[in-house]
Amino acid sequence: MYARKTFLGLSEEKRLKVVDAAVSEFSEKGYNRASINSIVAALGIAKGSIFQYFKNKESLFLFVFEYALGMVKNNLAGVRESSLEEPFFERLKSSLLAGVGFVEEHPRLYSIYLRIMFEGGIPFREELVEKVRRLSAKYLGSLLIQGIARREIRSDLNIETQTFILDALFDRFLMAYSMRHLDAGPSLFREPGSVNKRVDEVVEALRSGLAP
Amino acid sequence: MYARKTFLGLSEEKRLKVVDAAVSEFSEKGYNRASINSIVAALGIAKGSIFQYFKNKESLFLFVFEYALGMVKNNLAGVRESSLEEPFFERLKSSLLAGVGFVEEHPRLYSIYLRIMFEGGIPFREELVEKVRRLSAKYLGSLLIQGIARREIRSDLNIETQTFILDALFDRFLMAYSMRHLDAGPSLFREPGSVNKRVDEVVEALRSGLAP
DNA sequence: ATGCAAAATGACCACCTGGTCATTTTGCCG
DNA sequence: CGGCAAAATGACCAGGTGGTCATTTTGCAT
């Protein structure tokens, strides 16, 4: 779709190297500050080559985005299936932990997502944000539908509001986790190994509320 | 601090025009894509002039940031005082509504904040993020302390976790509100006038939890 | 070994950026 | 009015960008 046939004809090793270099550059600098010059320099290939692989910077970026989105989809499909039998709030915990695992394993992909959300001047930015949003809504929706069917959730709360709350807390939890190393003040994750505890606390607050 | 004396000697009208143009540019394009050329073109002044007002792009940006931070401080001080007598969860509602009011009144300032959070290559970015974080923590902390003293909040929940949850929901609520016009899918704010309802729903979920 | 298409190359281009500075214009004071 | 400091100006610069393309190198089929 976004790659030229020259790129698709490359050995898998080289293809992975190119994608890896592009992922690094875009995750470190976002779209606009990312430099094709830097990418080719890091790869040790000529500048012209990258334009034999991708029409332009935009195509390269969209290719990287689709790659990242595929990774996220696989991850979500995995958790959804493996937690299928758990009660609602246990599934929430499993999902949060899976998210943490993904961010831990692929910090650069998560960083690209954050950049897309807030950087200006990204081609098709709205479409990209919408794709991610749909993925998240689909996943949380499947959890909520099951939870409602099993009567594990109050029925007097608007489902859109519930989705919003879950989405907000999920996203912020992952942000806090992925930025824990540079968070100067009090952070959720100062001491190592505190992830499970925090997940439990957040989900417990979500379950029973803040009021006594 | 960041402005040169030439700028401070300008008439208030001109100073405000310059700040306004800079706010527009930075909020639309973030730090790196923002162009001094665009700003001076919008103002109809010579390029050299802006460098008589500010040492460089970085100083101009930091000046704008401090300006925006001052506006937020005033806003927070206002809500804190005017809601002092309310019970905890009512204060939360007042605070959320005040945030919505600020975003409504100063959408460009909120946009600059979002850009700072996630854009790379911003000078002193970490310090700026930390300043905003401290402001938010100070405010939420004062609400929570009062709520705890009045026994309106469960005592078995970690206060850091509570702060995290409040902060996450606040921020996301404002994001959803400020982006409501471009949110293609189901949004919290499709129909006009739904803000109060959403505030009530979110705070109710926060108070009593999602479980039946 | 030869031929030939596909892939790799890097010098080059037009464009834009933040920033400089010698020069001109302004506006106030006596 | 003259004088003079402060402010405004815009041509200019070095450096970086995404992108091009004529040329060379590679690697495989015959």
PDB file of C-alpha atoms in Angstrom, chain B residues 6-162:
ATOM      1  CA  THR B   6      12.353  47.118  23.842  1.00  0.00           C
ATOM      2  CA  PHE B   7       9.304  44.877  24.033  1.00  0.00           C
ATOM      3  CA  LEU B   8       8.383  46.023  27.517  1.00  0.00           C
ATOM      4  CA  GLY B   9       8.536  49.626  26.336  1.00  0.00           C
ATOM      5  CA  LEU B  10       5.919  49.010  23.648  1.00  0.00           C
ATOM      6  CA  SER B  11       2.342  50.175  24.042  1.00  0.00           C
ATOM      7  CA  GLU B  12       0.083  47.608  25.677  1.00  0.00           C
ATOM      8  CA  GLU B  13      -1.925  47.350  22.482  1.00  0.00           C
ATOM      9  CA  LYS B  14       1.098  46.372  20.431  1.00  0.00           C
ATOM     10  CA  ARG B  15       2.400  44.024  23.108  1.00  0.00           C
ATOM     11  CA  LEU B  16      -0.922  42.220  23.162  1.00  0.00           C
ATOM     12  CA  LYS B  17      -0.948  41.982  19.372  1.00  0.00           C
ATOM     13  CA  VAL B  18       2.498  40.402  19.358  1.00  0.00           C
ATOM     14  CA  VAL B  19       1.621  37.925  22.099  1.00  0.00           C
ATOM     15  CA  ASP B  20      -1.616  37.091  20.343  1.00  0.00           C
ATOM     16  CA  ALA B  21       0.131  36.367  17.059  1.00  0.00           C
ATOM     17  CA  ALA B  22       2.704  34.185  18.820  1.00  0.00           C
ATOM     18  CA  VAL B  23      -0.011  32.323  20.716  1.00  0.00           C
ATOM     19  CA  SER B  24      -1.827  31.624  17.452  1.00  0.00           C
ATOM     20  CA  GLU B  25       1.284  30.378  15.715  1.00  0.00           C
ATOM     21  CA  PHE B  26       2.492  28.154  18.554  1.00  0.00           C
ATOM     22  CA  SER B  27      -0.946  26.727  19.221  1.00  0.00           C
ATOM     23  CA  GLU B  28      -1.490  25.903  15.555  1.00  0.00           C
ATOM     24  CA  LYS B  29       1.926  24.488  14.780  1.00  0.00           C
ATOM     25  CA  GLY B  30       3.596  23.603  18.046  1.00  0.00           C
ATOM     26  CA  TYR B  31       7.138  24.774  18.783  1.00  0.00           C
ATOM     27  CA  ASN B  32       9.222  23.378  15.969  1.00  0.00           C
ATOM     28  CA  ARG B  33       6.895  23.984  13.049  1.00  0.00           C
ATOM     29  CA  ALA B  34       6.008  27.440  14.280  1.00  0.00           C
ATOM     30  CA  SER B  35       7.688  29.995  12.055  1.00  0.00           C
ATOM     31  CA  ILE B  36       9.004  33.391  13.030  1.00  0.00           C
ATOM     32  CA  ASN B  37       8.435  34.389   9.421  1.00  0.00           C
ATOM     33  CA  SER B  38       4.739  33.564   9.756  1.00  0.00           C
ATOM     34  CA  ILE B  39       4.426  35.536  12.975  1.00  0.00           C
ATOM     35  CA  VAL B  40       5.997  38.695  11.614  1.00  0.00           C
ATOM     36  CA  ALA B  41       3.996  38.352   8.398  1.00  0.00           C
ATOM     37  CA  ALA B  42       0.759  38.081  10.392  1.00  0.00           C
ATOM     38  CA  LEU B  43       1.759  41.129  12.420  1.00  0.00           C
ATOM     39  CA  GLY B  44       2.870  43.103   9.395  1.00  0.00           C
ATOM     40  CA  ILE B  45       6.203  43.996  11.003  1.00  0.00           C
ATOM     41  CA  ALA B  46       9.764  43.382   9.878  1.00  0.00           C
ATOM     42  CA  LYS B  47      11.514  40.186  10.842  1.00  0.00           C
ATOM     43  CA  GLY B  48      14.263  42.059  12.629  1.00  0.00           C
ATOM     44  CA  SER B  49      11.744  43.673  14.963  1.00  0.00           C
ATOM     45  CA  ILE B  50      10.733  40.464  16.655  1.00  0.00           C
ATOM     46  CA  PHE B  51      14.399  39.878  17.471  1.00  0.00           C
ATOM     47  CA  GLN B  52      14.529  43.292  19.091  1.00  0.00           C
ATOM     48  CA  TYR B  53      11.664  42.157  21.312  1.00  0.00           C
ATOM     49  CA  PHE B  54      12.944  38.646  22.106  1.00  0.00           C
ATOM     50  CA  LYS B  55      16.442  37.211  21.917  1.00  0.00           C
ATOM     51  CA  ASN B  56      15.322  34.263  19.834  1.00  0.00           C
ATOM     52  CA  LYS B  57      12.484  31.868  19.103  1.00  0.00           C
ATOM     53  CA  GLU B  58      13.089  30.044  22.367  1.00  0.00           C
ATOM     54  CA  SER B  59      12.680  33.194  24.482  1.00  0.00           C
ATOM     55  CA  LEU B  60       9.504  34.119  22.654  1.00  0.00           C
ATOM     56  CA  PHE B  61       8.104  30.672  23.309  1.00  0.00           C
ATOM     57  CA  LEU B  62       9.024  30.703  26.996  1.00  0.00           C
ATOM     58  CA  PHE B  63       7.445  34.130  27.346  1.00  0.00           C
ATOM     59  CA  VAL B  64       4.229  32.834  25.815  1.00  0.00           C
ATOM     60  CA  PHE B  65       4.331  29.818  28.110  1.00  0.00           C
ATOM     61  CA  GLU B  66       4.653  31.953  31.238  1.00  0.00           C
ATOM     62  CA  TYR B  67       1.814  34.108  29.997  1.00  0.00           C
ATOM     63  CA  ALA B  68      -0.394  31.057  29.549  1.00  0.00           C
ATOM     64  CA  LEU B  69       0.602  29.633  32.915  1.00  0.00           C
ATOM     65  CA  GLY B  70      -0.376  32.892  34.590  1.00  0.00           C
ATOM     66  CA  MET B  71      -3.819  32.694  33.029  1.00  0.00           C
ATOM     67  CA  VAL B  72      -4.279  29.158  34.312  1.00  0.00           C
ATOM     68  CA  LYS B  73      -3.139  30.116  37.799  1.00  0.00           C
ATOM     69  CA  ASN B  74      -5.671  32.902  37.983  1.00  0.00           C
ATOM     70  CA  ASN B  75      -8.395  30.571  36.820  1.00  0.00           C
ATOM     71  CA  LEU B  76      -7.526  27.901  39.400  1.00  0.00           C
ATOM     72  CA  ALA B  77      -7.299  30.424  42.212  1.00  0.00           C
ATOM     73  CA  GLY B  78     -10.764  31.622  41.271  1.00  0.00           C
ATOM     74  CA  VAL B  79     -12.432  28.205  41.381  1.00  0.00           C
ATOM     75  CA  ARG B  80     -10.628  27.125  44.488  1.00  0.00           C
ATOM     76  CA  GLU B  81     -11.919  30.098  46.392  1.00  0.00           C
ATOM     77  CA  SER B  82     -15.428  30.228  45.013  1.00  0.00           C
ATOM     78  CA  SER B  83     -16.047  26.519  45.682  1.00  0.00           C
ATOM     79  CA  LEU B  84     -14.426  26.463  49.111  1.00  0.00           C
ATOM     80  CA  GLU B  85     -17.599  25.698  51.028  1.00  0.00           C
ATOM     81  CA  GLU B  86     -18.908  22.988  48.706  1.00  0.00           C
ATOM     82  CA  PRO B  87     -18.710  19.269  49.530  1.00  0.00           C
ATOM     83  CA  PHE B  88     -15.911  17.351  47.831  1.00  0.00           C
ATOM     84  CA  PHE B  89     -17.756  15.919  44.865  1.00  0.00           C
ATOM     85  CA  GLU B  90     -19.504  19.218  44.221  1.00  0.00           C
ATOM     86  CA  ARG B  91     -16.133  20.906  44.176  1.00  0.00           C
ATOM     87  CA  LEU B  92     -15.003  18.367  41.611  1.00  0.00           C
ATOM     88  CA  LYS B  93     -17.934  19.309  39.405  1.00  0.00           C
ATOM     89  CA  SER B  94     -17.244  23.025  39.837  1.00  0.00           C
ATOM     90  CA  SER B  95     -13.605  22.460  38.997  1.00  0.00           C
ATOM     91  CA  LEU B  96     -14.385  20.470  35.882  1.00  0.00           C
ATOM     92  CA  LEU B  97     -16.831  23.103  34.712  1.00  0.00           C
ATOM     93  CA  ALA B  98     -14.294  25.823  35.369  1.00  0.00           C
ATOM     94  CA  GLY B  99     -11.778  23.866  33.281  1.00  0.00           C
ATOM     95  CA  VAL B 100     -14.288  23.612  30.469  1.00  0.00           C
ATOM     96  CA  GLY B 101     -14.858  27.325  30.745  1.00  0.00           C
ATOM     97  CA  PHE B 102     -11.167  28.027  30.463  1.00  0.00           C
ATOM     98  CA  VAL B 103     -10.748  25.789  27.427  1.00  0.00           C
ATOM     99  CA  GLU B 104     -13.780  27.420  25.857  1.00  0.00           C
ATOM    100  CA  GLU B 105     -12.409  30.878  26.492  1.00  0.00           C
ATOM    101  CA  HIS B 106      -8.770  30.173  25.693  1.00  0.00           C
ATOM    102  CA  PRO B 107      -8.644  27.213  23.314  1.00  0.00           C
ATOM    103  CA  ARG B 108      -5.274  28.255  21.931  1.00  0.00           C
ATOM    104  CA  LEU B 109      -3.630  28.274  25.348  1.00  0.00           C
ATOM    105  CA  TYR B 110      -4.908  24.783  26.058  1.00  0.00           C
ATOM    106  CA  SER B 111      -3.644  23.667  22.675  1.00  0.00           C
ATOM    107  CA  ILE B 112      -0.163  24.972  23.492  1.00  0.00           C
ATOM    108  CA  TYR B 113      -0.215  22.954  26.693  1.00  0.00           C
ATOM    109  CA  LEU B 114      -1.103  19.775  24.801  1.00  0.00           C
ATOM    110  CA  ARG B 115       1.663  20.397  22.292  1.00  0.00           C
ATOM    111  CA  ILE B 116       4.249  20.901  25.026  1.00  0.00           C
ATOM    112  CA  MET B 117       3.289  17.625  26.631  1.00  0.00           C
ATOM    113  CA  PHE B 118       4.068  15.512  23.607  1.00  0.00           C
ATOM    114  CA  GLU B 119       6.219  17.383  21.118  1.00  0.00           C
ATOM    115  CA  GLY B 120       9.894  16.622  20.913  1.00  0.00           C
ATOM    116  CA  GLY B 121      12.695  19.160  20.626  1.00  0.00           C
ATOM    117  CA  ILE B 122      11.120  21.816  22.831  1.00  0.00           C
ATOM    118  CA  PRO B 123      13.701  23.710  24.901  1.00  0.00           C
ATOM    119  CA  PHE B 124      13.279  23.102  28.633  1.00  0.00           C
ATOM    120  CA  ARG B 125      10.291  20.904  27.859  1.00  0.00           C
ATOM    121  CA  GLU B 126      10.738  18.868  31.034  1.00  0.00           C
ATOM    122  CA  GLU B 127      10.782  21.954  33.225  1.00  0.00           C
ATOM    123  CA  LEU B 128       7.642  23.267  31.570  1.00  0.00           C
ATOM    124  CA  VAL B 129       5.798  19.976  31.972  1.00  0.00           C
ATOM    125  CA  GLU B 130       6.901  19.869  35.586  1.00  0.00           C
ATOM    126  CA  LYS B 131       5.550  23.366  36.220  1.00  0.00           C
ATOM    127  CA  VAL B 132       2.133  22.409  34.881  1.00  0.00           C
ATOM    128  CA  ARG B 133       2.187  19.145  36.803  1.00  0.00           C
ATOM    129  CA  ARG B 134       2.947  20.941  40.049  1.00  0.00           C
ATOM    130  CA  LEU B 135       0.130  23.386  39.461  1.00  0.00           C
ATOM    131  CA  SER B 136      -2.331  20.570  38.891  1.00  0.00           C
ATOM    132  CA  ALA B 137      -1.045  18.506  41.813  1.00  0.00           C
ATOM    133  CA  LYS B 138      -1.243  21.493  44.129  1.00  0.00           C
ATOM    134  CA  TYR B 139      -4.834  22.131  43.165  1.00  0.00           C
ATOM    135  CA  LEU B 140      -6.058  18.552  43.303  1.00  0.00           C
ATOM    136  CA  GLY B 141      -4.103  18.057  46.505  1.00  0.00           C
ATOM    137  CA  SER B 142      -5.928  20.912  48.192  1.00  0.00           C
ATOM    138  CA  LEU B 143      -9.266  19.426  47.154  1.00  0.00           C
ATOM    139  CA  LEU B 144      -8.324  15.960  48.369  1.00  0.00           C
ATOM    140  CA  ILE B 145      -6.939  17.136  51.693  1.00  0.00           C
ATOM    141  CA  GLN B 146     -10.165  18.947  52.412  1.00  0.00           C
ATOM    142  CA  GLY B 147     -12.192  15.930  51.272  1.00  0.00           C
ATOM    143  CA  ILE B 148     -10.223  13.599  53.519  1.00  0.00           C
ATOM    144  CA  ALA B 149     -10.502  15.913  56.502  1.00  0.00           C
ATOM    145  CA  ARG B 150     -14.250  15.995  56.032  1.00  0.00           C
ATOM    146  CA  ARG B 151     -14.366  12.186  55.686  1.00  0.00           C
ATOM    147  CA  GLU B 152     -15.972  12.417  52.272  1.00  0.00           C
ATOM    148  CA  ILE B 153     -13.442  10.025  50.761  1.00  0.00           C
ATOM    149  CA  ARG B 154     -12.558   6.413  51.517  1.00  0.00           C
ATOM    150  CA  SER B 155      -9.472   6.191  53.682  1.00  0.00           C
ATOM    151  CA  ASP B 156      -8.284   2.826  52.352  1.00  0.00           C
ATOM    152  CA  LEU B 157      -7.235   4.212  48.955  1.00  0.00           C
ATOM    153  CA  ASN B 158      -3.747   5.445  48.257  1.00  0.00           C
ATOM    154  CA  ILE B 159      -3.801   9.226  47.895  1.00  0.00           C
ATOM    155  CA  GLU B 160      -1.366   9.148  44.993  1.00  0.00           C
ATOM    156  CA  THR B 161      -3.648   6.780  43.152  1.00  0.00           C
ATOM    157  CA  GLN B 162      -6.606   9.039  43.843  1.00  0.00           C
TER     158      GLN B 162
END
